[in-house]
GROMACS .gro file of C-alpha atoms in nm:
model
  450
    1MET     CA    1  -2.376  -4.405  -0.212
    2LYS     CA    2  -2.330  -4.054  -0.375
    3ARG     CA    3  -2.065  -3.834  -0.119
    4CYS     CA    4  -2.198  -3.543   0.062
    5LYS     CA    5  -2.110  -3.198  -0.092
    6LYS     CA    6  -1.906  -3.014   0.121
    7ALA     CA    7  -2.054  -2.659   0.175
    8PRO     CA    8  -1.800  -2.392   0.032
    9LEU     CA    9  -1.604  -2.159   0.285
   10ALA     CA   10  -1.774  -1.850   0.356
   11THR     CA   11  -1.623  -1.524   0.282
   12PRO     CA   12  -1.495  -1.500   0.654
   13GLN     CA   13  -1.292  -1.743   0.642
   14LEU     CA   14  -1.155  -1.688   0.287
   15ILE     CA   15  -1.031  -1.377   0.483
   16SER     CA   16  -0.882  -1.510   0.756
   17LEU     CA   17  -0.700  -1.850   0.584
   18GLY     CA   18  -0.584  -1.546   0.347
   19PHE     CA   19  -0.422  -1.379   0.536
   20ALA     CA   20  -0.307  -1.672   0.797
   21ALA     CA   21  -0.182  -1.845   0.420
   22VAL     CA   22   0.026  -1.499   0.413
   23ILE     CA   23   0.172  -1.537   0.739
   24PHE     CA   24   0.288  -1.886   0.741
   25GLY     CA   25   0.433  -1.834   0.412
   26GLY     CA   26   0.629  -1.522   0.522
   27ALA     CA   27   0.756  -1.720   0.827
   28LEU     CA   28   0.877  -2.039   0.652
   29LEU     CA   29   1.073  -1.793   0.421
   30LEU     CA   30   1.248  -1.567   0.718
   31MET     CA   31   1.330  -1.872   0.884
   32LEU     CA   32   1.576  -1.953   0.609
   33PRO     CA   33   1.924  -1.886   0.684
   34ILE     CA   34   1.974  -1.654   0.398
   35SER     CA   35   1.700  -1.438   0.552
   36SER     CA   36   1.944  -1.429   0.922
   37ARG     CA   37   2.251  -1.200   0.913
   38GLN     CA   38   2.425  -1.467   1.163
   39GLY     CA   39   2.332  -1.729   0.874
   40VAL     CA   40   2.168  -1.945   1.085
   41VAL     CA   41   1.745  -2.085   1.105
   42THR     CA   42   1.562  -1.819   1.281
   43PRO     CA   43   1.338  -1.994   1.545
   44PHE     CA   44   1.019  -2.057   1.419
   45ILE     CA   45   0.815  -1.841   1.683
   46ASP     CA   46   1.028  -1.576   1.632
   47ALA     CA   47   1.001  -1.596   1.235
   48LEU     CA   48   0.601  -1.594   1.296
   49PHE     CA   49   0.624  -1.312   1.558
   50THR     CA   50   0.750  -1.099   1.243
   51ALA     CA   51   0.554  -1.245   0.965
   52THR     CA   52   0.270  -1.178   1.213
   53SER     CA   53   0.401  -0.854   1.291
   54ALA     CA   54   0.433  -0.736   0.901
   55THR     CA   55   0.083  -0.887   0.748
   56CYS     CA   56  -0.094  -0.728   1.012
   57VAL     CA   57   0.099  -0.399   0.979
   58THR     CA   58   0.210  -0.378   1.358
   59GLY     CA   59   0.566  -0.347   1.407
   60LEU     CA   60   0.607  -0.494   1.727
   61THR     CA   61   0.918  -0.763   1.693
   62THR     CA   62   1.135  -0.982   1.864
   63VAL     CA   63   1.444  -0.907   1.705
   64ASN     CA   64   1.586  -0.615   1.548
   65THR     CA   65   1.509  -0.590   1.223
   66ALA     CA   66   1.757  -0.393   1.120
   67GLU     CA   67   2.056  -0.626   1.298
   68HIS     CA   68   1.866  -0.915   1.242
   69TRP     CA   69   1.748  -0.940   0.886
   70THR     CA   70   1.953  -0.940   0.548
   71PRO     CA   71   1.823  -0.768   0.249
   72PHE     CA   72   1.674  -1.068   0.158
   73GLY     CA   73   1.457  -1.084   0.487
   74GLN     CA   74   1.416  -0.769   0.491
   75PHE     CA   75   1.286  -0.734   0.137
   76ILE     CA   76   1.041  -1.037   0.262
   77ILE     CA   77   0.885  -0.802   0.504
   78LEU     CA   78   0.829  -0.504   0.345
   79MET     CA   79   0.640  -0.746   0.085
   80MET     CA   80   0.385  -0.850   0.383
   81ILE     CA   81   0.385  -0.562   0.496
   82GLU     CA   82   0.239  -0.409   0.152
   83THR     CA   83   0.011  -0.709   0.129
   84GLY     CA   84  -0.096  -0.675   0.474
   85GLY     CA   85  -0.171  -0.332   0.435
   86LEU     CA   86  -0.362  -0.322   0.133
   87GLY     CA   87  -0.528  -0.653   0.171
   88PHE     CA   88  -0.411  -0.956   0.057
   89MET     CA   89  -0.717  -1.000  -0.183
   90SER     CA   90  -0.487  -0.670  -0.369
   91LEU     CA   91  -0.280  -1.012  -0.458
   92PRO     CA   92  -0.528  -1.157  -0.714
   93VAL     CA   93  -0.671  -0.807  -0.838
   94PHE     CA   94  -0.296  -0.743  -0.906
   95PHE     CA   95  -0.260  -1.054  -1.135
   96PHE     CA   96  -0.554  -1.052  -1.305
   97MET     CA   97  -0.487  -0.672  -1.409
   98ILE     CA   98  -0.129  -0.800  -1.546
   99ALA     CA   99  -0.273  -1.055  -1.712
  100LYS     CA  100  -0.573  -0.899  -1.822
  101LYS     CA  101  -0.842  -1.142  -1.746
  102LYS     CA  102  -1.128  -1.080  -1.626
  103ILE     CA  103  -1.226  -1.069  -1.239
  104ASN     CA  104  -1.445  -1.392  -1.138
  105LEU     CA  105  -1.761  -1.373  -0.914
  106ARG     CA  106  -1.634  -1.533  -0.614
  107THR     CA  107  -1.354  -1.267  -0.618
  108ARG     CA  108  -1.555  -0.975  -0.652
  109MET     CA  109  -1.740  -1.170  -0.329
  110LEU     CA  110  -1.415  -1.134  -0.133
  111LEU     CA  111  -1.311  -0.808  -0.238
  112LYS     CA  112  -1.684  -0.625  -0.087
  113ASP     CA  113  -1.619  -0.752   0.197
  114SER     CA  114  -1.249  -0.774   0.240
  115LEU     CA  115  -1.326  -0.377   0.156
  116ASN     CA  116  -1.618  -0.334   0.351
  117LEU     CA  117  -1.851  -0.240   0.056
  118GLU     CA  118  -2.235  -0.253   0.091
  119GLN     CA  119  -2.282  -0.362  -0.275
  120MET     CA  120  -2.054  -0.573  -0.525
  121ASN     CA  121  -2.057  -0.363  -0.780
  122GLY     CA  122  -1.756  -0.122  -0.802
  123GLY     CA  123  -1.548  -0.299  -0.579
  124VAL     CA  124  -1.281  -0.454  -0.882
  125ASN     CA  125  -1.274  -0.019  -0.999
  126LEU     CA  126  -1.194   0.003  -0.591
  127MET     CA  127  -0.934  -0.229  -0.543
  128ARG     CA  128  -0.740  -0.067  -0.916
  129TYR     CA  129  -0.779   0.318  -0.742
  130ILE     CA  130  -0.669   0.158  -0.447
  131LEU     CA  131  -0.363   0.019  -0.553
  132LEU     CA  132  -0.266   0.278  -0.844
  133THR     CA  133  -0.353   0.533  -0.519
  134SER     CA  134  -0.066   0.378  -0.333
  135VAL     CA  135   0.164   0.340  -0.589
  136ILE     CA  136   0.131   0.693  -0.609
  137ILE     CA  137   0.182   0.803  -0.267
  138GLN     CA  138   0.411   0.548  -0.162
  139GLY     CA  139   0.656   0.694  -0.433
  140LEU     CA  140   0.639   1.003  -0.337
  141GLY     CA  141   0.743   0.910  -0.003
  142ALA     CA  142   0.964   0.800  -0.061
  143LEU     CA  143   1.117   1.095  -0.287
  144ALA     CA  144   1.067   1.303  -0.003
  145LEU     CA  145   1.247   1.048   0.274
  146SER     CA  146   1.556   1.019   0.025
  147PHE     CA  147   1.635   1.401   0.073
  148SER     CA  148   1.705   1.301   0.441
  149PHE     CA  149   1.827   0.936   0.392
  150ILE     CA  150   2.008   0.958   0.116
  151PRO     CA  151   2.252   1.247   0.219
  152ARG     CA  152   2.326   1.039   0.511
  153TYR     CA  153   2.361   0.728   0.421
  154GLY     CA  154   2.444   0.746  -0.001
  155TRP     CA  155   2.247   0.673  -0.266
  156ALA     CA  156   2.195   0.259  -0.279
  157LYS     CA  157   2.202   0.217   0.106
  158GLY     CA  158   1.983   0.626   0.117
  159SER     CA  159   1.751   0.479  -0.191
  160TRP     CA  160   1.667   0.144   0.044
  161PHE     CA  161   1.565   0.310   0.353
  162SER     CA  162   1.341   0.577   0.163
  163ILE     CA  163   1.159   0.320  -0.009
  164PHE     CA  164   1.085   0.085   0.307
  165HIS     CA  165   1.011   0.335   0.534
  166SER     CA  166   0.795   0.512   0.280
  167VAL     CA  167   0.588   0.185   0.230
  168SER     CA  168   0.627   0.108   0.653
  169SER     CA  169   0.486   0.459   0.701
  170PHE     CA  170   0.177   0.437   0.447
  171CYS     CA  171   0.085   0.100   0.587
  172ASN     CA  172   0.083   0.250   0.965
  173ALA     CA  173   0.345  -0.037   0.994
  174GLY     CA  174   0.631   0.093   1.216
  175PHE     CA  175   0.902  -0.161   1.098
  176ASP     CA  176   1.257   0.035   1.079
  177LEU     CA  177   1.602  -0.016   0.963
  178LEU     CA  178   1.750   0.240   1.202
  179GLY     CA  179   1.756   0.033   1.521
  180ASP     CA  180   1.562   0.231   1.728
  181SER     CA  181   1.291   0.401   1.484
  182LEU     CA  182   1.294   0.729   1.468
  183ALA     CA  183   1.421   0.821   1.864
  184GLY     CA  184   1.822   0.926   1.695
  185ASP     CA  185   1.624   1.192   1.436
  186GLN     CA  186   1.405   1.372   1.704
  187GLN     CA  187   1.582   1.717   1.534
  188ASP     CA  188   1.532   1.628   1.176
  189ILE     CA  189   1.186   1.812   1.116
  190TRP     CA  190   1.195   1.725   0.762
  191LEU     CA  191   1.185   1.329   0.804
  192LEU     CA  192   0.953   1.365   1.131
  193PHE     CA  193   0.684   1.567   0.863
  194VAL     CA  194   0.678   1.368   0.567
  195VAL     CA  195   0.654   1.014   0.814
  196MET     CA  196   0.356   1.250   0.964
  197ILE     CA  197   0.187   1.245   0.673
  198LEU     CA  198   0.235   0.924   0.540
  199ILE     CA  199   0.119   0.794   0.848
  200ILE     CA  200  -0.208   0.987   0.842
  201ALA     CA  201  -0.272   0.924   0.495
  202GLY     CA  202  -0.242   0.572   0.538
  203GLY     CA  203  -0.468   0.552   0.869
  204LEU     CA  204  -0.730   0.803   0.642
  205GLY     CA  205  -0.858   0.472   0.454
  206PHE     CA  206  -0.920   0.456   0.043
  207LEU     CA  207  -1.271   0.492   0.066
  208VAL     CA  208  -1.249   0.822   0.246
  209TRP     CA  209  -0.983   0.937  -0.037
  210TYR     CA  210  -1.193   0.796  -0.307
  211ASP     CA  211  -1.478   1.019  -0.163
  212ILE     CA  212  -1.208   1.348  -0.175
  213MET     CA  213  -1.131   1.266  -0.521
  214GLN     CA  214  -1.515   1.234  -0.636
  215TYR     CA  215  -1.606   1.555  -0.453
  216ARG     CA  216  -1.641   1.794  -0.758
  217GLN     CA  217  -1.832   1.598  -0.949
  218ARG     CA  218  -2.071   1.459  -0.582
  219LYS     CA  219  -2.045   1.813  -0.461
  220ARG     CA  220  -2.077   1.602  -0.102
  221LEU     CA  221  -1.905   1.344   0.139
  222SER     CA  222  -2.036   1.070   0.268
  223ILE     CA  223  -2.196   1.003   0.630
  224HIS     CA  224  -1.860   0.822   0.679
  225SER     CA  225  -1.583   1.043   0.517
  226LYS     CA  226  -1.725   1.363   0.719
  227ILE     CA  227  -1.704   1.128   1.069
  228ALA     CA  228  -1.368   0.986   0.993
  229LEU     CA  229  -1.260   1.338   0.838
  230ILE     CA  230  -1.383   1.498   1.201
  231MET     CA  231  -1.242   1.210   1.367
  232THR     CA  232  -0.952   1.219   1.258
  233GLY     CA  233  -0.848   1.594   1.335
  234SER     CA  234  -1.002   1.650   1.641
  235LEU     CA  235  -0.803   1.316   1.789
  236LEU     CA  236  -0.484   1.498   1.606
  237LEU     CA  237  -0.573   1.829   1.753
  238LEU     CA  238  -0.628   1.726   2.109
  239GLY     CA  239  -0.379   1.474   2.086
  240THR     CA  240  -0.106   1.716   2.010
  241LEU     CA  241  -0.265   1.961   2.253
  242GLY     CA  242  -0.259   1.652   2.569
  243PHE     CA  243   0.075   1.542   2.502
  244TYR     CA  244   0.168   1.941   2.507
  245LEU     CA  245   0.031   1.956   2.865
  246THR     CA  246   0.145   1.623   2.965
  247GLU     CA  247   0.546   1.641   2.835
  248HIS     CA  248   0.608   1.928   2.788
  249ASN     CA  249   0.826   1.953   3.131
  250GLY     CA  250   0.890   1.608   3.108
  251GLU     CA  251   1.218   1.385   2.995
  252SER     CA  252   1.061   1.263   2.699
  253LEU     CA  253   1.092   1.560   2.481
  254VAL     CA  254   1.381   1.699   2.311
  255VAL     CA  255   1.592   1.915   2.514
  256GLY     CA  256   1.545   2.144   2.175
  257ASN     CA  257   1.443   2.452   2.013
  258TRP     CA  258   1.056   2.541   2.005
  259LEU     CA  259   0.944   2.401   1.646
  260GLN     CA  260   1.116   2.034   1.765
  261ARG     CA  261   0.957   1.973   2.051
  262LEU     CA  262   0.620   2.084   1.854
  263PHE     CA  263   0.700   1.854   1.600
  264ASN     CA  264   0.764   1.551   1.837
  265THR     CA  265   0.473   1.657   2.011
  266MET     CA  266   0.226   1.610   1.707
  267PHE     CA  267   0.473   1.315   1.637
  268MET     CA  268   0.361   1.163   1.975
  269ALA     CA  269  -0.017   1.235   1.844
  270VAL     CA  270  -0.006   1.081   1.480
  271THR     CA  271   0.212   0.746   1.541
  272PRO     CA  272  -0.054   0.607   1.813
  273ARG     CA  273  -0.318   0.599   1.504
  274THR     CA  274  -0.154   0.228   1.453
  275ALA     CA  275   0.192   0.357   1.323
  276GLY     CA  276   0.426   0.230   1.525
  277TYR     CA  277   0.747   0.473   1.531
  278TYR     CA  278   0.892   0.678   1.769
  279SER     CA  279   1.094   0.959   1.858
  280VAL     CA  280   1.095   0.945   2.236
  281ASN     CA  281   1.135   0.693   2.498
  282TYR     CA  282   0.757   0.573   2.639
  283PHE     CA  283   0.950   0.412   2.916
  284GLU     CA  284   1.019   0.788   3.057
  285MET     CA  285   0.668   0.952   2.914
  286SER     CA  286   0.488   1.060   3.264
  287HIS     CA  287   0.165   0.805   3.357
  288ALA     CA  288  -0.123   1.070   3.162
  289GLY     CA  289   0.089   1.034   2.853
  290LEU     CA  290   0.094   0.681   2.829
  291ILE     CA  291  -0.331   0.643   2.911
  292LEU     CA  292  -0.369   0.917   2.634
  293THR     CA  293  -0.166   0.667   2.403
  294ILE     CA  294  -0.323   0.355   2.517
  295VAL     CA  295  -0.655   0.601   2.483
  296LEU     CA  296  -0.516   0.683   2.128
  297MET     CA  297  -0.370   0.338   2.004
  298TYR     CA  298  -0.713   0.132   2.092
  299ILE     CA  299  -0.906   0.429   1.886
  300GLY     CA  300  -0.682   0.323   1.576
  301GLY     CA  301  -0.709   0.495   1.226
  302THR     CA  302  -1.009   0.455   0.954
  303SER     CA  303  -1.227   0.163   0.872
  304GLY     CA  304  -1.081   0.052   0.520
  305SER     CA  305  -0.741   0.173   0.601
  306THR     CA  306  -0.429   0.035   0.650
  307ALA     CA  307  -0.464   0.088   0.999
  308GLY     CA  308  -0.610  -0.144   1.329
  309GLY     CA  309  -0.769  -0.074   1.648
  310LEU     CA  310  -1.136   0.002   1.741
  311LYS     CA  311  -1.152   0.241   1.410
  312THR     CA  312  -1.231   0.628   1.406
  313THR     CA  313  -1.599   0.553   1.264
  314THR     CA  314  -1.675   0.335   1.536
  315PHE     CA  315  -1.564   0.540   1.797
  316GLY     CA  316  -1.733   0.868   1.619
  317VAL     CA  317  -2.096   0.707   1.601
  318LEU     CA  318  -2.082   0.536   1.938
  319LEU     CA  319  -2.059   0.955   2.051
  320ILE     CA  320  -2.324   1.026   1.835
  321GLN     CA  321  -2.569   0.767   1.935
  322MET     CA  322  -2.429   0.899   2.313
  323LYS     CA  323  -2.518   1.270   2.222
  324SER     CA  324  -2.850   1.137   2.079
  325ILE     CA  325  -2.961   0.932   2.378
  326LEU     CA  326  -2.825   1.300   2.610
  327LYS     CA  327  -3.033   1.492   2.357
  328GLY     CA  328  -3.334   1.228   2.463
  329ARG     CA  329  -3.351   1.149   2.070
  330ASN     CA  330  -3.471   0.771   2.006
  331GLN     CA  331  -3.197   0.773   1.669
  332ALA     CA  332  -2.879   0.861   1.594
  333GLU     CA  333  -2.875   1.190   1.348
  334PHE     CA  334  -2.569   1.365   1.195
  335SER     CA  335  -2.512   1.610   0.944
  336GLY     CA  336  -2.861   1.554   0.820
  337ARG     CA  337  -2.844   1.210   0.794
  338THR     CA  338  -2.971   0.904   1.049
  339ILE     CA  339  -2.769   0.631   1.112
  340PRO     CA  340  -2.878   0.264   1.074
  341ALA     CA  341  -2.949   0.118   1.396
  342GLY     CA  342  -2.823  -0.165   1.228
  343ALA     CA  343  -2.438   0.001   1.233
  344ILE     CA  344  -2.521   0.145   1.598
  345PHE     CA  345  -2.532  -0.216   1.760
  346ARG     CA  346  -2.260  -0.301   1.563
  347ALA     CA  347  -2.031  -0.052   1.699
  348LEU     CA  348  -2.174  -0.085   2.058
  349THR     CA  349  -2.076  -0.534   2.009
  350LEU     CA  350  -1.716  -0.441   1.883
  351PHE     CA  351  -1.673  -0.180   2.135
  352PHE     CA  352  -1.758  -0.441   2.404
  353ILE     CA  353  -1.610  -0.737   2.268
  354THR     CA  354  -1.283  -0.556   2.194
  355LEU     CA  355  -1.282  -0.436   2.464
  356SER     CA  356  -1.309  -0.730   2.675
  357LEU     CA  357  -1.063  -0.909   2.461
  358CYS     CA  358  -0.775  -0.653   2.583
  359ILE     CA  359  -0.905  -0.741   2.976
  360PHE     CA  360  -0.858  -1.050   2.914
  361ALA     CA  361  -0.477  -1.020   2.769
  362THR     CA  362  -0.390  -0.851   2.967
  363MET     CA  363  -0.537  -1.105   3.272
  364ILE     CA  364  -0.324  -1.376   3.121
  365LEU     CA  365  -0.002  -1.144   3.038
  366SER     CA  366   0.016  -1.073   3.418
  367VAL     CA  367   0.074  -1.443   3.509
  368THR     CA  368   0.313  -1.516   3.235
  369GLU     CA  369   0.516  -1.246   3.226
  370LYS     CA  370   0.746  -1.043   3.474
  371ILE     CA  371   0.700  -0.617   3.549
  372PRO     CA  372   1.073  -0.512   3.519
  373ASP     CA  373   1.098  -0.365   3.951
  374VAL     CA  374   1.092  -0.011   3.850
  375ASP     CA  375   0.973   0.243   4.075
  376GLY     CA  376   0.697   0.367   3.928
  377LEU     CA  377   0.598   0.078   3.703
  378GLY     CA  378   0.296  -0.104   3.663
  379LEU     CA  379   0.013  -0.290   3.519
  380GLU     CA  380   0.057  -0.035   3.212
  381TYR     CA  381   0.343  -0.198   3.135
  382ILE     CA  382   0.140  -0.488   2.986
  383VAL     CA  383  -0.140  -0.305   2.889
  384PHE     CA  384   0.056  -0.076   2.663
  385GLU     CA  385   0.181  -0.343   2.519
  386VAL     CA  386  -0.183  -0.595   2.467
  387VAL     CA  387  -0.389  -0.225   2.320
  388SER     CA  388  -0.054  -0.219   2.125
  389ALA     CA  389  -0.111  -0.521   1.965
  390PHE     CA  390  -0.514  -0.532   1.986
  391GLY     CA  391  -0.452  -0.214   1.722
  392THR     CA  392  -0.131  -0.324   1.550
  393VAL     CA  393   0.042   0.001   1.648
  394GLY     CA  394   0.346  -0.115   1.703
  395LEU     CA  395   0.497   0.092   2.010
  396THR     CA  396   0.622  -0.075   2.299
  397MET     CA  397   0.776  -0.016   2.688
  398GLY     CA  398   1.022  -0.319   2.639
  399LEU     CA  399   0.825  -0.611   2.662
  400THR     CA  400   0.819  -0.741   2.295
  401PRO     CA  401   1.195  -0.851   2.311
  402GLU     CA  402   1.117  -1.019   2.690
  403LEU     CA  403   0.794  -1.210   2.591
  404SER     CA  404   0.767  -1.579   2.711
  405MET     CA  405   0.663  -1.842   2.479
  406VAL     CA  406   0.282  -1.814   2.604
  407GLY     CA  407   0.355  -1.405   2.613
  408LYS     CA  408   0.414  -1.430   2.214
  409VAL     CA  409   0.145  -1.623   2.164
  410ILE     CA  410  -0.089  -1.363   2.270
  411ILE     CA  411   0.040  -1.098   2.061
  412ILE     CA  412   0.020  -1.270   1.776
  413ALA     CA  413  -0.354  -1.357   1.861
  414LEU     CA  414  -0.398  -1.032   1.892
  415MET     CA  415  -0.235  -0.884   1.606
  416PHE     CA  416  -0.393  -1.070   1.419
  417ILE     CA  417  -0.758  -1.021   1.520
  418GLY     CA  418  -0.675  -0.676   1.510
  419ARG     CA  419  -0.549  -0.653   1.191
  420VAL     CA  420  -0.794  -0.889   1.023
  421GLY     CA  421  -1.135  -0.769   1.233
  422ILE     CA  422  -1.229  -0.930   1.558
  423MET     CA  423  -1.597  -0.992   1.356
  424THR     CA  424  -1.439  -1.111   1.073
  425VAL     CA  425  -1.295  -1.413   1.312
  426LEU     CA  426  -1.536  -1.460   1.534
  427PHE     CA  427  -1.806  -1.513   1.209
  428SER     CA  428  -1.572  -1.719   1.094
  429LEU     CA  429  -1.546  -1.957   1.376
  430ILE     CA  430  -1.903  -1.935   1.342
  431ALA     CA  431  -2.007  -1.921   0.991
  432LYS     CA  432  -2.274  -2.216   1.021
  433ALA     CA  433  -2.450  -2.041   1.278
  434ARG     CA  434  -2.484  -1.738   1.047
  435GLN     CA  435  -2.684  -1.902   0.800
  436GLN     CA  436  -2.965  -2.001   1.012
  437GLU     CA  437  -3.200  -1.730   1.004
  438GLN     CA  438  -3.425  -1.644   1.236
  439HIS     CA  439  -3.765  -1.623   1.128
  440PHE     CA  440  -3.950  -1.602   1.450
  441LYS     CA  441  -3.946  -1.303   1.771
  442TYR     CA  442  -4.012  -1.338   2.106
  443PRO     CA  443  -4.174  -1.055   2.326
  444GLU     CA  444  -4.048  -0.773   2.405
  445GLU     CA  445  -4.007  -0.661   2.819
  446SER     CA  446  -3.793  -0.422   2.922
  447VAL     CA  447  -3.495  -0.421   3.125
  448LEU     CA  448  -3.399  -0.153   3.402
  449ILE     CA  449  -3.069   0.090   3.239
  450GLY     CA  450  -2.854   0.292   3.479
   0.00000   0.00000   0.00000
């Protein structure tokens, strides 16, 4: 008898397994005594949590990165941040480039899906562009940060801090070696400025940067880039204005001159875009400021970037569709173009699934986790953590170190889904069902809406 040949894994399955392999490999390395300052084996759940947070460029940690991990452990975390930020497909492309070998068809197909490209052509060149651009931006970022860290820590430690925080900022990871993120550097305007620029550069998306670099030749930007740029600028401006109105008289902002308060207000608008660094204590923030932070974390960065969340382009498409409906139009139109119905349906599906996921996770954690007995503190303590994990942000009000075993598993799952993508994870689970094409259409019947 002939043995049945197993069907090859679908692309979403390979992408999900690729990220999972990086996470489990990193977790095993972090468990080694050489990775811990105490010289002992780190519990698997804490190593797995840290590896997931690093690979999914989140920043939530159950142990303090500066105090628990040795330089070796911190280096492993940095490598996972870089791999997760650029995508695990950056590794094979990098090795193919070093070996000067031709990239096979299977790898090109994976590149197409991992970068969300419509065509297979150009994927390899785009990945090379991503690697080169990332090295340049992170290198310049490390150089800029060295002006703040080297005078403070010396050449060796200051250079390591500059490289680590440049990579972590650009990849929107939020891991820090300072112990309390940037809370102790509220008055260091230069440090806040450089970190903000790196966060925005990484969260804007490689496709957008590529489009901008090609503008001189093409004399036009794609709809994707236009929506991404408009939404990014609008969210940063509205976020800064919103935090100024909610926090300028509060206890969260630094007591300093107007310029320092302005930069910290801007930082509060930038970091929820899946970065994870913080210069203020979110436990002292007003309820209005917390709600605004949760909304910004949920929206996240741009598709095809190092950021997570619903994505600015997805949110932008929903706003465009809403505007078209209010104007009585059947099609979503923007900048002289019609957005395909399939993109709108996908955006609506993503919005519904991700919102349902966050609600479901909040319900579970509200049962398994304990809310501190503090006046004025309620469910937002858990909602903040859930949205931060799903959006791969890394901000916390203090719940992460206190998570139960079930809570850690839930947050790990949210971080993984938030980075890999809810649709990719779902498609990897129902790959066989997706392969069944439907060659018929049922009769239409109207349903009352609203």
